[in-house]
Amino acid sequence: MSSSKKEAHSAPPSAASAAAKPDASEADFLLFGSRPSHLFDDMRITLDTLLTEEVASLPLLPRTLTPSQRQQQQSGSGNGEKPLTGEQKLIAELRKAYKKKLDLAEAYCSRNIFTIQFYNKTKRRKIMERVL
């Protein structure tokens, strides 16, 4: 046997097949790309805009600083933070709650909806052949 034939036989078969057949996570990326993350990024932007608009339309929300807050600001409380108005506090609390829920939804979708990992190899291959 020549040396080139020995090298061809000694090459691991998994390396050649890995290039031809993507594993489940690579197949997910090939099928869905980065659409799930873009989807949730767009949802975050839209949600932030809606929160700001809707909270601004609420009546009886303190939109200016109270005299005690002004006094704290003038005395320079040392931490460098500006006192928040009632509107800003409410928006911050709502953002925190909605951001947490969107993060959970994004994780759930990436594991259960935008994936083909749960199918066996034959089914995944057929899906990939149909789509690509």
mmCIF file of N, CA and C in Angstrom, residues 74-119:
data_model
loop_
_atom_site.group_PDB
_atom_site.id
_atom_site.type_symbol
_atom_site.label_atom_id
_atom_site.label_comp_id
_atom_site.label_asym_id
_atom_site.label_seq_id
_atom_site.Cartn_x
_atom_site.Cartn_y
_atom_site.Cartn_z
ATOM 1 N N GLN A 74 -29.661 68.983 45.522
ATOM 2 C CA GLN A 74 -28.818 70.159 45.728
ATOM 3 C C GLN A 74 -27.719 69.890 46.743
ATOM 4 N N SER A 75 -28.016 69.090 47.756
ATOM 5 C CA SER A 75 -27.005 68.826 48.776
ATOM 6 C C SER A 75 -25.940 67.863 48.276
ATOM 7 N N GLY A 76 -26.223 67.216 47.147
ATOM 8 C CA GLY A 76 -25.227 66.299 46.583
ATOM 9 C C GLY A 76 -25.060 65.093 47.469
ATOM 10 N N SER A 77 -25.971 64.174 47.349
ATOM 11 C CA SER A 77 -26.001 63.022 48.246
ATOM 12 C C SER A 77 -24.743 62.169 48.177
ATOM 13 N N GLY A 78 -23.828 62.463 47.263
ATOM 14 C CA GLY A 78 -22.551 61.776 47.236
ATOM 15 C C GLY A 78 -22.518 60.557 46.328
ATOM 16 N N ASN A 79 -23.661 59.969 46.037
ATOM 17 C CA ASN A 79 -23.648 58.768 45.197
ATOM 18 C C ASN A 79 -23.729 59.108 43.713
ATOM 19 N N GLY A 80 -24.002 60.356 43.376
ATOM 20 C CA GLY A 80 -24.002 60.783 41.980
ATOM 21 C C GLY A 80 -25.267 60.427 41.225
ATOM 22 N N GLU A 81 -26.209 59.770 41.861
ATOM 23 C CA GLU A 81 -27.446 59.407 41.189
ATOM 24 C C GLU A 81 -28.455 60.543 41.291
ATOM 25 N N LYS A 82 -29.180 60.744 40.205
ATOM 26 C CA LYS A 82 -30.235 61.740 40.228
ATOM 27 C C LYS A 82 -31.477 61.101 40.843
ATOM 28 N N PRO A 83 -32.235 61.859 41.614
ATOM 29 C CA PRO A 83 -33.489 61.320 42.124
ATOM 30 C C PRO A 83 -34.459 61.068 40.973
ATOM 31 N N LEU A 84 -35.202 60.005 41.074
ATOM 32 C CA LEU A 84 -36.135 59.645 40.018
ATOM 33 C C LEU A 84 -37.521 60.183 40.323
ATOM 34 N N THR A 85 -38.214 60.567 39.273
ATOM 35 C CA THR A 85 -39.607 60.974 39.432
ATOM 36 C C THR A 85 -40.461 59.711 39.531
ATOM 37 N N GLY A 86 -41.717 59.875 39.862
ATOM 38 C CA GLY A 86 -42.630 58.733 39.957
ATOM 39 C C GLY A 86 -42.751 58.002 38.632
ATOM 40 N N GLU A 87 -42.775 58.762 37.553
ATOM 41 C CA GLU A 87 -42.871 58.168 36.217
ATOM 42 C C GLU A 87 -41.648 57.310 35.903
ATOM 43 N N GLN A 88 -40.479 57.828 36.211
ATOM 44 C CA GLN A 88 -39.243 57.092 35.941
ATOM 45 C C GLN A 88 -39.145 55.834 36.802
ATOM 46 N N LYS A 89 -39.591 55.921 38.052
ATOM 47 C CA LYS A 89 -39.572 54.747 38.932
ATOM 48 C C LYS A 89 -40.503 53.662 38.412
ATOM 49 N N LEU A 90 -41.692 54.046 37.975
ATOM 50 C CA LEU A 90 -42.654 53.076 37.458
ATOM 51 C C LEU A 90 -42.140 52.413 36.182
ATOM 52 N N ILE A 91 -41.580 53.205 35.294
ATOM 53 C CA ILE A 91 -41.030 52.646 34.052
ATOM 54 C C ILE A 91 -39.900 51.672 34.371
ATOM 55 N N ALA A 92 -39.050 52.015 35.328
ATOM 56 C CA ALA A 92 -37.935 51.132 35.691
ATOM 57 C C ALA A 92 -38.442 49.801 36.244
ATOM 58 N N GLU A 93 -39.461 49.847 37.092
ATOM 59 C CA GLU A 93 -40.018 48.612 37.659
ATOM 60 C C GLU A 93 -40.682 47.750 36.582
ATOM 61 N N LEU A 94 -41.430 48.388 35.690
ATOM 62 C CA LEU A 94 -42.092 47.635 34.628
ATOM 63 C C LEU A 94 -41.087 47.030 33.651
ATOM 64 N N ARG A 95 -40.053 47.795 33.309
ATOM 65 C CA ARG A 95 -39.007 47.266 32.422
ATOM 66 C C ARG A 95 -38.359 46.028 33.016
ATOM 67 N N LYS A 96 -38.069 46.101 34.293
ATOM 68 C CA LYS A 96 -37.413 44.983 34.977
ATOM 69 C C LYS A 96 -38.295 43.732 34.908
ATOM 70 N N ALA A 97 -39.578 43.889 35.188
ATOM 71 C CA ALA A 97 -40.487 42.743 35.165
ATOM 72 C C ALA A 97 -40.653 42.187 33.753
ATOM 73 N N TYR A 98 -40.874 43.049 32.782
ATOM 74 C CA TYR A 98 -41.070 42.582 31.412
ATOM 75 C C TYR A 98 -39.789 42.003 30.813
ATOM 76 N N LYS A 99 -38.635 42.568 31.159
ATOM 77 C CA LYS A 99 -37.367 42.051 30.643
ATOM 78 C C LYS A 99 -37.148 40.627 31.133
ATOM 79 N N LYS A 100 -37.460 40.382 32.378
ATOM 80 C CA LYS A 100 -37.301 39.041 32.941
ATOM 81 C C LYS A 100 -38.204 38.044 32.214
ATOM 82 N N LYS A 101 -39.443 38.439 31.968
ATOM 83 C CA LYS A 101 -40.383 37.551 31.277
ATOM 84 C C LYS A 101 -39.958 37.308 29.825
ATOM 85 N N LEU A 102 -39.453 38.334 29.159
ATOM 86 C CA LEU A 102 -38.987 38.160 27.779
ATOM 87 C C LEU A 102 -37.755 37.265 27.713
ATOM 88 N N ASP A 103 -36.877 37.371 28.695
ATOM 89 C CA ASP A 103 -35.712 36.488 28.736
ATOM 90 C C ASP A 103 -36.139 35.033 28.894
ATOM 91 N N LEU A 104 -37.126 34.800 29.752
ATOM 92 C CA LEU A 104 -37.643 33.439 29.928
ATOM 93 C C LEU A 104 -38.301 32.925 28.651
ATOM 94 N N ALA A 105 -39.066 33.767 27.996
ATOM 95 C CA ALA A 105 -39.725 33.363 26.751
ATOM 96 C C ALA A 105 -38.698 33.067 25.661
ATOM 97 N N GLU A 106 -37.651 33.866 25.584
ATOM 98 C CA GLU A 106 -36.613 33.631 24.580
ATOM 99 C C GLU A 106 -35.899 32.304 24.833
ATOM 100 N N ALA A 107 -35.587 32.015 26.091
ATOM 101 C CA ALA A 107 -34.931 30.746 26.416
ATOM 102 C C ALA A 107 -35.844 29.569 26.098
ATOM 103 N N TYR A 108 -37.121 29.690 26.444
ATOM 104 C CA TYR A 108 -38.074 28.616 26.156
ATOM 105 C C TYR A 108 -38.176 28.371 24.651
ATOM 106 N N CYS A 109 -38.302 29.430 23.884
ATOM 107 C CA CYS A 109 -38.442 29.286 22.427
ATOM 108 C C CYS A 109 -37.189 28.692 21.792
ATOM 109 N N SER A 110 -36.030 29.098 22.258
ATOM 110 C CA SER A 110 -34.809 28.562 21.654
ATOM 111 C C SER A 110 -34.619 27.092 21.985
ATOM 112 N N ARG A 111 -35.153 26.636 23.115
ATOM 113 C CA ARG A 111 -35.006 25.232 23.499
ATOM 114 C C ARG A 111 -36.126 24.345 22.993
ATOM 115 N N ASN A 112 -37.316 24.904 22.782
ATOM 116 C CA ASN A 112 -38.467 24.059 22.479
ATOM 117 C C ASN A 112 -39.167 24.346 21.161
ATOM 118 N N ILE A 113 -39.058 25.549 20.633
ATOM 119 C CA ILE A 113 -39.793 25.894 19.422
ATOM 120 C C ILE A 113 -38.870 26.016 18.221
ATOM 121 N N PHE A 114 -37.818 26.817 18.355
ATOM 122 C CA PHE A 114 -36.903 27.035 17.239
ATOM 123 C C PHE A 114 -35.781 25.997 17.273
ATOM 124 N N THR A 115 -36.152 24.725 17.271
ATOM 125 C CA THR A 115 -35.164 23.658 17.319
ATOM 126 C C THR A 115 -35.710 22.395 16.674
ATOM 127 N N ILE A 116 -34.792 21.570 16.201
ATOM 128 C CA ILE A 116 -35.170 20.248 15.708
ATOM 129 C C ILE A 116 -34.361 19.179 16.442
ATOM 130 N N GLN A 117 -33.794 19.527 17.575
ATOM 131 C CA GLN A 117 -32.951 18.618 18.332
ATOM 132 C C GLN A 117 -33.702 17.400 18.848
ATOM 133 N N PHE A 118 -34.985 17.523 19.079
ATOM 134 C CA PHE A 118 -35.739 16.443 19.695
ATOM 135 C C PHE A 118 -36.141 15.359 18.707
ATOM 136 N N TYR A 119 -35.922 15.608 17.422
ATOM 137 C CA TYR A 119 -36.206 14.589 16.418
ATOM 138 C C TYR A 119 -35.007 13.652 16.296
#
